[in-house]
PDB file of C-alpha atoms in Angstrom:
ATOM      1  CA  MET M  28     109.527  44.792  97.081  1.00 94.00           C
ATOM      2  CA  ASN M  29     109.521  48.714  97.375  1.00 93.00           C
ATOM      3  CA  ASN M  30     109.427  51.386  94.734  1.00 90.00           C
ATOM      4  CA  SER M  31     112.982  50.992  95.338  1.00 91.00           C
ATOM      5  CA  ASP M  32     114.047  47.939  94.655  1.00 94.00           C
ATOM      6  CA  LEU M  33     111.578  47.938  91.497  1.00 94.00           C
ATOM      7  CA  ALA M  34     114.004  50.777  90.539  1.00 93.00           C
ATOM      8  CA  ASP M  35     116.829  48.426  91.017  1.00 94.00           C
ATOM      9  CA  ARG M  36     115.487  45.956  88.674  1.00 95.00           C
ATOM     10  CA  VAL M  37     114.362  47.961  86.087  1.00 94.00           C
ATOM     11  CA  SER M  38     117.485  50.116  85.972  1.00 95.00           C
ATOM     12  CA  GLU M  39     120.030  46.708  85.661  1.00 95.00           C
ATOM     13  CA  ALA M  40     117.294  44.831  83.289  1.00 95.00           C
ATOM     14  CA  HIS M  41     117.055  48.140  81.123  1.00 93.00           C
ATOM     15  CA  ASP M  42     121.020  49.655  81.645  1.00 92.00           C
ATOM     16  CA  LEU M  43     119.693  52.655  83.195  1.00 93.00           C
ATOM     17  CA  SER M  44     120.577  54.773  85.636  1.00 94.00           C
ATOM     18  CA  LYS M  45     118.329  53.974  88.910  1.00 94.00           C
ATOM     19  CA  ALA M  46     117.338  57.803  89.267  1.00 94.00           C
ATOM     20  CA  ASP M  47     115.450  56.859  85.356  1.00 95.00           C
ATOM     21  CA  ALA M  48     114.332  54.007  86.118  1.00 95.00           C
ATOM     22  CA  ARG M  49     113.253  55.410  89.406  1.00 95.00           C
ATOM     23  CA  LYS M  50     111.345  58.669  87.369  1.00 95.00           C
ATOM     24  CA  LEU M  51     109.936  55.967  85.042  1.00 95.00           C
ATOM     25  CA  ILE M  52     107.728  54.152  87.766  1.00 95.00           C
ATOM     26  CA  ASP M  53     106.686  56.643  89.729  1.00 95.00           C
ATOM     27  CA  ALA M  54     105.200  58.069  86.103  1.00 96.00           C
ATOM     28  CA  VAL M  55     104.035  54.326  85.751  1.00 95.00           C
ATOM     29  CA  PHE M  56     101.582  54.291  89.052  1.00 94.00           C
ATOM     30  CA  ALA M  57     100.978  58.825  88.467  1.00 96.00           C
ATOM     31  CA  ALA M  58      99.284  57.488  84.681  1.00 96.00           C
ATOM     32  CA  ILE M  59      97.460  54.257  86.873  1.00 95.00           C
ATOM     33  CA  THR M  60      96.548  56.186  89.448  1.00 95.00           C
ATOM     34  CA  GLU M  61      95.256  59.519  87.428  1.00 96.00           C
ATOM     35  CA  ALA M  62      93.597  56.883  84.827  1.00 95.00           C
ATOM     36  CA  ALA M  63      91.794  55.356  88.418  1.00 94.00           C
ATOM     37  CA  ALA M  64      90.482  59.012  89.501  1.00 94.00           C
ATOM     38  CA  ALA M  65      88.815  59.100  86.607  1.00 94.00           C
ATOM     39  CA  GLY M  66      86.895  56.660  86.898  1.00 91.00           C
ATOM     40  CA  ASP M  67      88.319  54.929  84.073  1.00 94.00           C
ATOM     41  CA  GLU M  68      89.559  50.799  84.077  1.00 95.00           C
ATOM     42  CA  VAL M  69      93.465  50.148  83.295  1.00 95.00           C
ATOM     43  CA  SER M  70      93.848  46.689  82.068  1.00 96.00           C
ATOM     44  CA  LEU M  71      97.774  45.744  81.367  1.00 95.00           C
ATOM     45  CA  ASN M  72      97.631  42.638  79.501  1.00 95.00           C
ATOM     46  CA  GLY M  73      99.477  39.403  81.140  1.00 94.00           C
ATOM     47  CA  PHE M  74      99.597  41.224  84.572  1.00 95.00           C
ATOM     48  CA  GLY M  75      96.129  42.556  85.685  1.00 97.00           C
ATOM     49  CA  LYS M  76      93.319  45.390  85.676  1.00 97.00           C
ATOM     50  CA  PHE M  77      93.372  48.105  88.529  1.00 96.00           C
ATOM     51  CA  LYS M  78      89.457  48.866  88.611  1.00 95.00           C
ATOM     52  CA  VAL M  79      87.618  51.298  90.595  1.00 95.00           C
ATOM     53  CA  LYS M  80      84.763  49.649  93.140  1.00 95.00           C
ATOM     54  CA  GLU M  81      82.231  51.870  94.908  1.00 93.00           C
ATOM     55  CA  SER M  82      81.110  50.859  98.577  1.00 94.00           C
ATOM     56  CA  ALA M  83      77.412  51.836  99.917  1.00 95.00           C
ATOM     57  CA  ALA M  84      77.838  53.873 103.320  1.00 96.00           C
ATOM     58  CA  ARG M  85      76.965  51.326 105.794  1.00 96.00           C
ATOM     59  CA  GLU M  86      76.192  50.520 109.601  1.00 95.00           C
ATOM     60  CA  GLY M  87      79.084  48.734 111.904  1.00 95.00           C
ATOM     61  CA  ARG M  88      80.334  48.385 114.683  1.00 95.00           C
ATOM     62  CA  ASN M  89      82.914  50.067 117.154  1.00 94.00           C
ATOM     63  CA  PRO M  90      84.781  47.164 118.457  1.00 93.00           C
ATOM     64  CA  GLY M  91      86.325  48.251 121.631  1.00 93.00           C
ATOM     65  CA  THR M  92      82.457  49.659 122.589  1.00 94.00           C
ATOM     66  CA  GLY M  93      79.664  47.726 121.043  1.00 92.00           C
ATOM     67  CA  GLU M  94      78.332  50.684 119.289  1.00 95.00           C
ATOM     68  CA  ALA M  95      76.516  51.002 116.003  1.00 95.00           C
ATOM     69  CA  ILE M  96      78.398  54.042 113.753  1.00 95.00           C
ATOM     70  CA  GLN M  97      77.763  55.032 110.294  1.00 95.00           C
ATOM     71  CA  ILE M  98      79.859  54.128 108.103  1.00 95.00           C
ATOM     72  CA  ALA M  99      80.251  56.658 105.010  1.00 96.00           C
ATOM     73  CA  ALA M 100      80.783  55.763 100.873  1.00 96.00           C
ATOM     74  CA  SER M 101      83.512  55.547  99.710  1.00 95.00           C
ATOM     75  CA  LYS M 102      85.930  54.287  96.851  1.00 94.00           C
ATOM     76  CA  LYS M 103      88.690  51.320  96.662  1.00 95.00           C
ATOM     77  CA  LEU M 104      90.890  50.425  93.970  1.00 94.00           C
ATOM     78  CA  ALA M 105      90.328  46.774  93.174  1.00 96.00           C
ATOM     79  CA  PHE M 106      92.923  44.933  91.123  1.00 96.00           C
ATOM     80  CA  THR M 107      92.658  41.490  89.767  1.00 96.00           C
ATOM     81  CA  PRO M 108      95.476  39.553  88.397  1.00 96.00           C
ATOM     82  CA  ALA M 109      95.887  38.320  84.923  1.00 96.00           C
ATOM     83  CA  LYS M 110      95.502  34.429  84.174  1.00 96.00           C
ATOM     84  CA  ALA M 111      98.646  34.362  83.534  1.00 95.00           C
ATOM     85  CA  VAL M 112     100.333  36.201  87.105  1.00 95.00           C
ATOM     86  CA  LYS M 113      97.985  33.140  88.499  1.00 95.00           C
ATOM     87  CA  ASP M 114      98.882  30.187  87.001  1.00 95.00           C
ATOM     88  CA  ARG M 115     102.503  31.787  87.835  1.00 94.00           C
ATOM     89  CA  LEU M 116     101.745  32.019  91.456  1.00 94.00           C
ATOM     90  CA  ASN M 117      99.952  28.722  91.638  1.00 93.00           C
ATOM     91  CA  GLY M 118     102.437  26.467  90.161  1.00 83.00           C
TER      92      GLY M 118
END
């Protein structure tokens, strides 16, 4: 499923135009992105949590040459599903 498919489902479920549904979906993703960029945790009841995790700098290997390389520290957005989502996925 991509953004367009999601917008189609939202527009059908809530009697909206596809353009309005797409704007709503884009606004939700933008709000989640802004909160994550600010370092905030986004918790959506019944769905899950988005949390920023920091990955420390480390040494790695170039798979082609085996040469040691330095991997820079970075931030990652992690998602932890809620219990209801896990239960739905597993039966």
